Coordinates of C-alpha atoms and ligand atoms in Angstrom, one line a residue:
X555 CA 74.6 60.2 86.6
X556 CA 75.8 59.8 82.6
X557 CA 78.6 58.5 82.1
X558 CA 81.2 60.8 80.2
X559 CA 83.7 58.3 78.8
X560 CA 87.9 59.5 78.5
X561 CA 89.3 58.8 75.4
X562 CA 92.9 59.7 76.1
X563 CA 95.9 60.5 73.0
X564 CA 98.3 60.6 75.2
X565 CA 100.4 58.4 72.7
X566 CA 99.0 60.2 69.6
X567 CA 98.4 63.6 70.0
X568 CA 100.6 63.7 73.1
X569 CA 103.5 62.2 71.5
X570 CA 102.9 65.0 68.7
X571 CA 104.3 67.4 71.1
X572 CA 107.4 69.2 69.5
X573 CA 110.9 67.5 70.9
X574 CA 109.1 64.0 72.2
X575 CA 109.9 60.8 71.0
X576 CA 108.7 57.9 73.1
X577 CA 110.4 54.1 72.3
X578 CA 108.1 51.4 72.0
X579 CA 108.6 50.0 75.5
X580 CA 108.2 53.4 77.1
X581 CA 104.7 53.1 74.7
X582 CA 104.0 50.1 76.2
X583 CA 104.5 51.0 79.7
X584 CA 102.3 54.1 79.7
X585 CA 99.7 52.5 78.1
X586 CA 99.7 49.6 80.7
X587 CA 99.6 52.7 83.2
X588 CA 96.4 54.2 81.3
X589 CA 94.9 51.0 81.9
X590 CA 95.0 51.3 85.6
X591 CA 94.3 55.0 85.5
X592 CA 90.8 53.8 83.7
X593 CA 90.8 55.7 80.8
X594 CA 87.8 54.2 78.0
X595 CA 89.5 54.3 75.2
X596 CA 93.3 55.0 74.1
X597 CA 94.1 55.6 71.4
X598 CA 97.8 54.6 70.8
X599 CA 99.3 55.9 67.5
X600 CA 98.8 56.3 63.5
X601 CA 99.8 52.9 62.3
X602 CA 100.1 54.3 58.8
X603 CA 102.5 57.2 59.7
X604 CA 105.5 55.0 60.5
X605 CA 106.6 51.4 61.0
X606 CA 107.4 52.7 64.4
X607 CA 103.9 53.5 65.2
X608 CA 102.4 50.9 63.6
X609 CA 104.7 47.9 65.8
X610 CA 103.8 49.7 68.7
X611 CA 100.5 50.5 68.0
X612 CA 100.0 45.9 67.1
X613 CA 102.2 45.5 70.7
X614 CA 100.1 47.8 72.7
X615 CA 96.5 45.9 71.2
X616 CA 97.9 42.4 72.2
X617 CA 98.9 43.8 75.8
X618 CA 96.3 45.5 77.0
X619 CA 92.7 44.0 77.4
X620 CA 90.9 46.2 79.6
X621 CA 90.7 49.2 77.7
X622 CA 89.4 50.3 74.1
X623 CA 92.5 50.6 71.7
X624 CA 92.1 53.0 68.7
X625 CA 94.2 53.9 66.3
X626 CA 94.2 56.7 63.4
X627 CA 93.9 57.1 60.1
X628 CA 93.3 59.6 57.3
X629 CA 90.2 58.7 55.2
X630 CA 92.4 56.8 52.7
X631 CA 91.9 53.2 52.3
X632 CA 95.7 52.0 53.4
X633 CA 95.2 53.9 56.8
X634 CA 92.6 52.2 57.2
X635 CA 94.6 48.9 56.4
X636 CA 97.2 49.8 58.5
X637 CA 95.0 50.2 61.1
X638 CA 93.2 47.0 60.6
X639 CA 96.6 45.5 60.6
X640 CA 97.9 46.9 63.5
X641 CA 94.7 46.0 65.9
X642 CA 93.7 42.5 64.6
X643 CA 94.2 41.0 68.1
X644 CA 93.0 44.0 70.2
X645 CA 90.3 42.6 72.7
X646 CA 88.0 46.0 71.8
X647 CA 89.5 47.6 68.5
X648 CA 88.4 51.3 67.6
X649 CA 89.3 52.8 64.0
X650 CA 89.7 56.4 64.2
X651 CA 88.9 58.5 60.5
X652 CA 89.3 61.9 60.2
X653 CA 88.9 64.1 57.4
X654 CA 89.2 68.0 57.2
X655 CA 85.6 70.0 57.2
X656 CA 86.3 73.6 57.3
X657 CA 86.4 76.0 54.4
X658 CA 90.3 76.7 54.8
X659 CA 91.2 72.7 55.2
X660 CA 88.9 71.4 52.6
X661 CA 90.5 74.4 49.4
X662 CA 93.4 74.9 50.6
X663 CA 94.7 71.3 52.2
X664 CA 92.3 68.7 50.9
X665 CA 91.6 70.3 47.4
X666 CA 88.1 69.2 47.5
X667 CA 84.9 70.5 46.8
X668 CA 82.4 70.1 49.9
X669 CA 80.0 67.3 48.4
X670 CA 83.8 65.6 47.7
X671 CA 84.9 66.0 51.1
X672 CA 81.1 64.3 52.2
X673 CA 81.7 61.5 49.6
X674 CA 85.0 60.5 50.8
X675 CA 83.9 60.6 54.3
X676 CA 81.2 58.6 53.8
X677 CA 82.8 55.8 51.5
X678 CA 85.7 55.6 54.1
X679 CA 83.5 55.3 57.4
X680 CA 81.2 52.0 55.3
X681 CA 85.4 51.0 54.5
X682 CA 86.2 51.0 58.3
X683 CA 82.5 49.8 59.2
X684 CA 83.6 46.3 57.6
X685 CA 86.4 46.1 59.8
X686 CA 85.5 47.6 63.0
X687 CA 82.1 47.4 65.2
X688 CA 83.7 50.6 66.4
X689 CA 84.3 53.3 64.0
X690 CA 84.6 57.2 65.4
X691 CA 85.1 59.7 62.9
X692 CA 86.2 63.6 63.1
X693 CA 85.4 66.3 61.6
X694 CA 89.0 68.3 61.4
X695 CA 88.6 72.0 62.5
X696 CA 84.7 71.3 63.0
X697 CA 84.6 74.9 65.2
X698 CA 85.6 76.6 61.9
X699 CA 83.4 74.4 59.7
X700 CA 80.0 75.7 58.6
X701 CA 77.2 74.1 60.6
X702 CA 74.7 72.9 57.9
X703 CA 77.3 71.6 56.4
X704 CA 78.7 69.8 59.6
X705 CA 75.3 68.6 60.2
X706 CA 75.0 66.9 57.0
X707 CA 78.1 65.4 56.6
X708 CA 77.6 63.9 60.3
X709 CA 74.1 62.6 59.4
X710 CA 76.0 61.0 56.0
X711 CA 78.7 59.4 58.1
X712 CA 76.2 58.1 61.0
X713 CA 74.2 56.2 58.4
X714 CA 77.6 54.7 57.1
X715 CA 78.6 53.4 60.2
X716 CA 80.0 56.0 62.1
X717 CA 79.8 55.3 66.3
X718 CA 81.4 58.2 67.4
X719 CA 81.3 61.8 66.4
X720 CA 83.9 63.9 67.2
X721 CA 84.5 67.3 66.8
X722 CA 87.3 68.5 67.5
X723 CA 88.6 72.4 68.3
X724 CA 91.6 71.8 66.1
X725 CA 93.4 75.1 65.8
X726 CA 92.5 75.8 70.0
X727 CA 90.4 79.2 68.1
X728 CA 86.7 78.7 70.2
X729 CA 85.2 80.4 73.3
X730 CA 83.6 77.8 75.5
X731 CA 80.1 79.3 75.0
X732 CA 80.4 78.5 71.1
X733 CA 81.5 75.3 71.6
X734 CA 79.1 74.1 73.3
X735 CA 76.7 75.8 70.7
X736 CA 77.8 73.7 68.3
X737 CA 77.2 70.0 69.5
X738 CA 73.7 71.8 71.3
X739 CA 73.4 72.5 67.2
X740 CA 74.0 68.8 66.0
X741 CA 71.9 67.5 68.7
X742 CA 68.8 69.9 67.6
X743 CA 69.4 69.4 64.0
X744 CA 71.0 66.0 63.0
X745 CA 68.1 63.6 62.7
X746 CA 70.0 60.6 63.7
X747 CA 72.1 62.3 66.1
X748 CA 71.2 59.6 69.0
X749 CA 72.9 56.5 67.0
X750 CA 76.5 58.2 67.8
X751 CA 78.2 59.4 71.3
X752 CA 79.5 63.1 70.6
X753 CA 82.8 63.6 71.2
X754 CA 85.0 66.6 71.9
X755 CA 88.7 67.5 71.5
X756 CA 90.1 70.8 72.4
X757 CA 92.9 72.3 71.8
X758 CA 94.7 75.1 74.4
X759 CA 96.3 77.7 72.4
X760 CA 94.0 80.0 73.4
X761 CA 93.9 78.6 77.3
X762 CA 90.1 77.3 76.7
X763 CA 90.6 74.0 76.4
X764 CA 89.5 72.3 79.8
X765 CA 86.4 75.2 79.6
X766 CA 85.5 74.2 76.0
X767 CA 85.2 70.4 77.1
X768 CA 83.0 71.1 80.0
X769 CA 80.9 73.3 77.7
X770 CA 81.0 70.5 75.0
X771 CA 79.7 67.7 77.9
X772 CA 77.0 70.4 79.0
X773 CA 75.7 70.6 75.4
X774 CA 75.7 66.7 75.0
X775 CA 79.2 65.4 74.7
X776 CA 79.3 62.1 76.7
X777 CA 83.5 61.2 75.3
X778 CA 86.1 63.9 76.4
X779 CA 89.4 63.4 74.9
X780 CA 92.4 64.3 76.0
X781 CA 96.0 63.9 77.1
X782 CA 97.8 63.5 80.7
X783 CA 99.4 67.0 81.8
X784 CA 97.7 68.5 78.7
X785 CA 100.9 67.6 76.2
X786 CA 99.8 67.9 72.6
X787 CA 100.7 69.9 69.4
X788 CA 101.6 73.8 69.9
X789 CA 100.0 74.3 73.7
X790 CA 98.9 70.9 73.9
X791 CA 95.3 69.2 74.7
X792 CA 92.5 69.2 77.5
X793 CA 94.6 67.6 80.5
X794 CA 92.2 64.4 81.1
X795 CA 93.2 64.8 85.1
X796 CA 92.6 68.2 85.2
X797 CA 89.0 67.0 83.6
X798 CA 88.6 64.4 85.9
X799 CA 89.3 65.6 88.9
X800 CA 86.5 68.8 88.7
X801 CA 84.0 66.5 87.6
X802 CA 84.7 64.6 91.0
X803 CA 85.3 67.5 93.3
X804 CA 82.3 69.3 91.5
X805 CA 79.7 66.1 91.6
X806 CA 77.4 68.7 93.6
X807 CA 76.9 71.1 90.1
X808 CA 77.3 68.6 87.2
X809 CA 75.4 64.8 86.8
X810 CA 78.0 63.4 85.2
X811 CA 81.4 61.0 86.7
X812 CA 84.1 59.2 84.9
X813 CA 85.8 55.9 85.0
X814 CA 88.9 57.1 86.1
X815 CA 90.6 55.9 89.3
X816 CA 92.3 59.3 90.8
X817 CA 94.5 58.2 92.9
X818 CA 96.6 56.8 89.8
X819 CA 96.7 60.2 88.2
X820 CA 100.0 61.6 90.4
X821 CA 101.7 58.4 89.0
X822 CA 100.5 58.7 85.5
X823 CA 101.5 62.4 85.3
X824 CA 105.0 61.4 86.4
X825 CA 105.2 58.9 83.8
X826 CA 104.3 61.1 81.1
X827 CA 107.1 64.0 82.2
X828 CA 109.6 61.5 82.8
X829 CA 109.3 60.1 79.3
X830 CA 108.5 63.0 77.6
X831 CA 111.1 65.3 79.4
X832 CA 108.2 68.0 79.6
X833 CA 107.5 68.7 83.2
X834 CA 104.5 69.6 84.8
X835 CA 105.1 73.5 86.2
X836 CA 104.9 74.1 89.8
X837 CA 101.8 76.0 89.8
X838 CA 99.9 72.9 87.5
X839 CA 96.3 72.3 88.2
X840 CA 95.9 68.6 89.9
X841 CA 99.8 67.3 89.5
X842 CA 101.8 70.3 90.0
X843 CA 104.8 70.3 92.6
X844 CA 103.0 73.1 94.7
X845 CA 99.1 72.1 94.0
X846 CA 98.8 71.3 97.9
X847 CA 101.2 73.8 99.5
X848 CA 100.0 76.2 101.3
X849 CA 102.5 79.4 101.5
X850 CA 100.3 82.0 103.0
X851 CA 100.4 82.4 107.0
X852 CA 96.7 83.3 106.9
X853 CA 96.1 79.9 104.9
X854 CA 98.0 77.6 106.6
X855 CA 96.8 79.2 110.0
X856 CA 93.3 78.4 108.2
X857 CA 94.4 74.2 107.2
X858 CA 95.8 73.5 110.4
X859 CA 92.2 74.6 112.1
X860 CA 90.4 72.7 109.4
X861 CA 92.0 71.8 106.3
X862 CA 88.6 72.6 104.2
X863 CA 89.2 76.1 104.9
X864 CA 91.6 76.3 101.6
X865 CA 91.7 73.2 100.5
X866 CA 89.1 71.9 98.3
X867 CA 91.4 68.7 96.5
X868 CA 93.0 66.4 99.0
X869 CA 96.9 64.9 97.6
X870 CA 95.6 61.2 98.2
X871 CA 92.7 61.9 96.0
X872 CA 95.1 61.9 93.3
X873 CA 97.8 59.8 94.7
X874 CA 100.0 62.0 96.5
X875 CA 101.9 60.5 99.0
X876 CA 102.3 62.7 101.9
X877 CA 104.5 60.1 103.4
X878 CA 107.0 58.5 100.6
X879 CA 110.3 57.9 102.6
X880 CA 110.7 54.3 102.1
X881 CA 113.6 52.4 101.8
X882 CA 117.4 52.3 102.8
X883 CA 120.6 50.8 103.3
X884 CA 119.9 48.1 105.1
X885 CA 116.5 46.9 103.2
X886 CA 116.8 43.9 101.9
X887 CA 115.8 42.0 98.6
X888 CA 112.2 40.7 100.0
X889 CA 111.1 44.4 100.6
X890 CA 112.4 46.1 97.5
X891 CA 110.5 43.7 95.6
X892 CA 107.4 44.4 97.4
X893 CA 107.7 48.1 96.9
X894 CA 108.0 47.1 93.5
X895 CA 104.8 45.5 93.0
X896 CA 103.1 48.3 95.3
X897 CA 104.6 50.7 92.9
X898 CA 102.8 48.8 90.2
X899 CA 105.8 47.7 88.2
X900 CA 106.6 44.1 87.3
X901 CA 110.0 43.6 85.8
X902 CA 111.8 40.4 84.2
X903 CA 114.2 38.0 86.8
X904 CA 117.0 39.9 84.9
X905 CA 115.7 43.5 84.9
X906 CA 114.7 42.8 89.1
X907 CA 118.4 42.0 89.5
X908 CA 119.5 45.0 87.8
X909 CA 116.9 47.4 89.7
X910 CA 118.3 45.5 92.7
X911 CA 121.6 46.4 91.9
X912 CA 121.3 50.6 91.4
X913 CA 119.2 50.7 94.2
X914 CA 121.6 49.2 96.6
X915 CA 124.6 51.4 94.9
X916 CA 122.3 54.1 95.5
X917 CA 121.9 53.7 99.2
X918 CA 125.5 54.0 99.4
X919 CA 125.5 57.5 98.9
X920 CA 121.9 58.4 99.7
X921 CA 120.4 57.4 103.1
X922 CA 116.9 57.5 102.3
X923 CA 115.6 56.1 99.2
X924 CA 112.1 57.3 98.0
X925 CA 109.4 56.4 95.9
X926 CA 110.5 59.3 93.4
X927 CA 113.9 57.4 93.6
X928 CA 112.7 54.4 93.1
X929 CA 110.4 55.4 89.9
X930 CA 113.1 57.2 88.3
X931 CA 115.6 53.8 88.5
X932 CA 112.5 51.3 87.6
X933 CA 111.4 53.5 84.8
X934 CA 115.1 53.9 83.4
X935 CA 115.7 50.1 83.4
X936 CA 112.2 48.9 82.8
X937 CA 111.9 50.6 79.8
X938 CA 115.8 50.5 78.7
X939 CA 116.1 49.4 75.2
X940 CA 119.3 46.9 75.8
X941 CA 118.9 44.2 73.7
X942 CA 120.4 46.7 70.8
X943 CA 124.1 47.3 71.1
X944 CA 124.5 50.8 72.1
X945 CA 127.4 53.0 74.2
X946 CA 127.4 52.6 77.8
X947 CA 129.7 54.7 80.1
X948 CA 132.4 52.8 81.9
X949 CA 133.9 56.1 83.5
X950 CA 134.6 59.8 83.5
X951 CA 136.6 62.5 85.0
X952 CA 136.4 66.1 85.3
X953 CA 138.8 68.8 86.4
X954 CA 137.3 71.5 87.1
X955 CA 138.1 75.1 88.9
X956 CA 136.8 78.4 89.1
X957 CA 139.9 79.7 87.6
X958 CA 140.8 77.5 84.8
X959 CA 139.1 75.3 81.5
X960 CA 137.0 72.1 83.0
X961 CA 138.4 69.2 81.5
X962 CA 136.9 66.1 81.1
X963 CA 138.3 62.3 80.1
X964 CA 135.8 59.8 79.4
X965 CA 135.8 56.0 78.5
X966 CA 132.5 54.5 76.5
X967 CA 132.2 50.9 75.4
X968 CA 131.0 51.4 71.7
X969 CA 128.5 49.1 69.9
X970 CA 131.4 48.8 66.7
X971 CA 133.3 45.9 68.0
X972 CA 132.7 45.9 71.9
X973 CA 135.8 49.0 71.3
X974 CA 136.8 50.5 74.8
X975 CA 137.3 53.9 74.3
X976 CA 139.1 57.0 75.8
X977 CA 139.1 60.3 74.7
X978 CA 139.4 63.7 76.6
X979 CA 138.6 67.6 75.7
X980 CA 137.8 70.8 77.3
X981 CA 134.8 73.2 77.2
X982 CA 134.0 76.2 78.6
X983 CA 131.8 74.2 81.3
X984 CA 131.9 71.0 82.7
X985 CA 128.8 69.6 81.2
X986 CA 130.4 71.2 77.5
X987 CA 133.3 69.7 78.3
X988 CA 132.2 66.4 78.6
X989 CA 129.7 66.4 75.9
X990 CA 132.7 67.7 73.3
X991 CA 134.8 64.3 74.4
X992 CA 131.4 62.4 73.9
X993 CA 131.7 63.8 70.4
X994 CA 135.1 62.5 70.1
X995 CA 134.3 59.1 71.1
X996 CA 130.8 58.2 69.4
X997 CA 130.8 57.6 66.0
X998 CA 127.5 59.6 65.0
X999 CA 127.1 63.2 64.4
X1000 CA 125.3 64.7 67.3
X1001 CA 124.1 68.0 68.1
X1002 CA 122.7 68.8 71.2
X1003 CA 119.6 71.3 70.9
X1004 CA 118.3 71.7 74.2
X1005 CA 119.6 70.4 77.8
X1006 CA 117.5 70.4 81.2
X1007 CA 118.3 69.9 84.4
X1008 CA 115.5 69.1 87.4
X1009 CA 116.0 67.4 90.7
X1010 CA 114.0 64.4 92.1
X1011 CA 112.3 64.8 95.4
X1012 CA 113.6 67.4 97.7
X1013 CA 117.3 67.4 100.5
X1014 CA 120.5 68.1 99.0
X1015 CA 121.3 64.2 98.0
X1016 CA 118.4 64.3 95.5
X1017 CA 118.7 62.5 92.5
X1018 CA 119.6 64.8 89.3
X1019 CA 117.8 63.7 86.1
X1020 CA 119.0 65.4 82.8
X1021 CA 116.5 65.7 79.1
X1022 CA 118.3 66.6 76.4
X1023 CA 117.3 66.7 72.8
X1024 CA 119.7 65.6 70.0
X1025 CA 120.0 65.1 66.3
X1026 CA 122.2 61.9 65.8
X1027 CA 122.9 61.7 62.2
X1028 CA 119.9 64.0 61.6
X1029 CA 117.3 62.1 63.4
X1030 CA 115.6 64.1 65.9
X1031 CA 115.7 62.5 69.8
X1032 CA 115.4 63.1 73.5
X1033 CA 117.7 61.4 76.2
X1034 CA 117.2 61.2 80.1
X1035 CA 119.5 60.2 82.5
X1036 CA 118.9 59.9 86.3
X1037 CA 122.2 59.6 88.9
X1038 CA 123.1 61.2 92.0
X1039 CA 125.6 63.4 90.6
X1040 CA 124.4 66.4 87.8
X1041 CA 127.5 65.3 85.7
X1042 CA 126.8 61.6 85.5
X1043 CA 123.2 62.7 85.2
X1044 CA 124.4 64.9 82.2
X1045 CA 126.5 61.7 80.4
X1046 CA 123.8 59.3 80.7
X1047 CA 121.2 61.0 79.1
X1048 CA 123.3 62.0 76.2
X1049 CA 124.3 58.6 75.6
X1050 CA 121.0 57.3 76.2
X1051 CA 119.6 60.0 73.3
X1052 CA 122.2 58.6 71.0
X1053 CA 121.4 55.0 71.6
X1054 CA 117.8 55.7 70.9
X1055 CA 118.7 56.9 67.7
X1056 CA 120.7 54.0 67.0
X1057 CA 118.0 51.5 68.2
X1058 CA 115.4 53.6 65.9
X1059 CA 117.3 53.3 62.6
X1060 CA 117.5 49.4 63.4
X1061 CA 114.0 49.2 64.2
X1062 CA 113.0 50.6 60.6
Ligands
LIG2233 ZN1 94.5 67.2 68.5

């Protein structure tokens, strides 16, 4: 059986998906997630694109040992730095080049001729090679590059240095049949094609993505990258899980496995929605809500006899509890911290106090407390950016009938001088109303451009969690807020939004 290695970008290319901003510690958190799930290779930002990126990028390398960390660079010498830079004390460092190698990219974008475009690649990869054991390097848009040309350049940037080839479906434009011509191309007519692993990356605009990686691995692929859920630019990447998961349920057809440790995928895939505020639809492949439900009389009549009938993926496979009801009222301190560490979170004295704390509030007004619960409170405070000073709700009230204009009253402490505010308004709904006496109160100018509401687990006392996205004083940002009640839900994730932004402008 080969090996197909998982290079995931969930925290590149994922985090390029329109409306997502992730804080550094949320960064850190996943990736220390994608180390359990097994993933090969992450590759955790573009150190050059942002002092942002590039902190996280360094924070991620000294944190996680198991896995490869790459970062990315244009085939200009200060990525290449930055990079450098940002994953001196990585246990397994990868630099990750690209340059454009399609007509289109290299006139239009690059301005280069061809034999420019091989030259550059070429003198960047021997750059990297001085730095980095490890050097992968793309070809951008490679399915709408010509293929002498791609096989040249690749045999150019092999002899440099290059230990990875990738080529990536950029625009999401190939059928799965010529994508897998391609790399059968470069391994029939790149002489030195064997020093490299091939790699693919697909893109989904046209739905293909998933089919396009098998059909790059059948042709002689042996690195699949891809994101968790599929989140990427425009319709997003190959959804690693979604990868995974056929390769194990199909070992019968294809001679190939993966690293990957299944049952983490349910928790990684929760991870990624709750931070990114995109969540998985229902009807999802692998991680959606109804994946495993069976609606049909004639198919659950069919399970109950013998659960192969319909059922070809099995929820523990990929971590799906089938039992999560956990704790309540009257657990105590000993057993919320073991759920803790079986949940695979490990939190500060000070943050354990705190998660001690909402979960006991919460199982005043909720009887059972779930895993779901449980995630969404750890997640909020484990990842809560609070050594920045910021606007935390001390109360609110809303008056609200069918007949008459909600009105709302809120009091925030504000970061400028520990003030106590209070400030009220109407709106034409409750949730406008008390987003207009939000305005009132915080100091920034904030616009709210989109607002979602889901609930946590199932029963009428789920947990509400609210995404919104802003623009505080013109930076783009997402909020989330989990609380029992939609309202409170609503609040917190509006301030939280606008305290990211505020911790972003500090942290540049
Ligand atoms: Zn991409």
């Amino acid at each position: 059986m080969t090996q197909i290695k998982i290079f995931d970008t969930t925290l590149r290319d994922g985090e390029q998906s329109p409306g997502v901003n992730l804080n550094q510690l949320e960064k850190l958190e996943l990736a220390k997630q994608l180390e359990r799930l097994g993933v090969d290779v992450m590759e955790a930002g573009f150190p050059a694109s942002s002092q942002g990126d590039f902190d996280s990028v360094k924070q991620i390398a000294e944190s996680v040992k198991n896995v490869s960390v790459a970062g990315l660079a244009r085939a200009v010498k200060s990525d290449i730095d930055a990079c450098r830079e940002a994953l001196k004390n990585a246990a397994n460092p990868r630099l990750h080049v690209f340059i454009a190698t399609s007509p289109i990219h290299m006139e239009y974008k690059l301005k280069k001729t061809p034999d420019e475009v091989i030259d550059t690649a070429v003198e960047m990869v021997k750059y990297g090679k001085q730095f980095f054991d490890h050097v992968e390097w793309s070809a951008e848009d490679a399915s709408r590059s010509d293929l002498d040309f791609l096989a040249k350049i690749i045999e150019k940037v092999i002899d440099a240095g290059a230990t990875v080839i990738n080529l990536p479906d950029t625009v999401g434009y190939t059928m799965p049949r010529e994508y897998g011509a391609m790399f059968r191309y470069m391994k029939e007519n790149v002489p030195n094609i064997d020093k490299a692993d091939l790699s693919c990356h697909c893109h989904d605009d046209l739905g293909m993505a998933l089919a396009n990686s098998f059909a790059a691995v059948e042709n002689g692929a042996t690195q699949v990258e891809g994101t968790i859920n599929g989140i990427g630019e425009r319709a997003g990447n190959a959804s690693l899980e979604e990868f995974g998961v056929a390769l194990n349920i199909r070992n019968d057809y294809y001679p190939y496995h993966t690293n990957l440790v299944l049952k983490e995928i349910k928790r990684t895939s929760d991870m990624v929605s709750k931070f990114t505020g995109m969540t998985v639809p229902g009807n999802k492949a692998i991680v959606g809500r109804n994946a495993f439900a069976h609606e049909s009389g004639i198919h659950q009549d069919g399970v109950l006899k013998n659960a192969q009938t319909y059922e070809i993926i099995t929820p523990e496979l990929v971590g799906v509890q089938s039992n999560n009801l956990v704790l309540g009222k009257h657990s105590g301190r000993h057993a919320f911290t073991d759920k803790i560490k079986q949940l695979g979170f490990t939190l500060s004295d000070d943050k354990l106090k705190e998660a001690f704390v909402a979960f006991k509030s919460l199982t005043d007004r909720k009887k059972e407390v779930t895993d779901d619960d449980l995630f969404a409170i750890l997640t909020d405070i484990q990842t809560d950016t609070s050594n920045v000073k910021r606007y935390t709700l001390v109360d609110f009230k809303v008056q609200y009938g069918s007949s008459d204009k909600p009105n709302a009253t809120v009091t925030l402490n504000t970061p400028k001088n520990d003030q106590q505010l209070t400030d009220s308004d109407t709106g034409q709904g409750s949730v406008e109303a008390l987003y207009n006496t939000l305005d009132k109160i915080i100091y920034e100018d904030t616009q709210l451009t989109d607002f979602q509401l889901n609930s946590i687990g199932k029963g009428r006392d789920a947990l509400a969690e609210v995404h919104v996205s802003l623009t505080v004083d013109g930076i783009a940002v997402s909020g989330r807020g989990s609380a029992q009640d939609v309202l409170e839900a609503a609040v917190q994730a509006y301030l939280n939004g606008v305290n990211r932004a505020i911790y972003q402008v500090k942290a540049i």
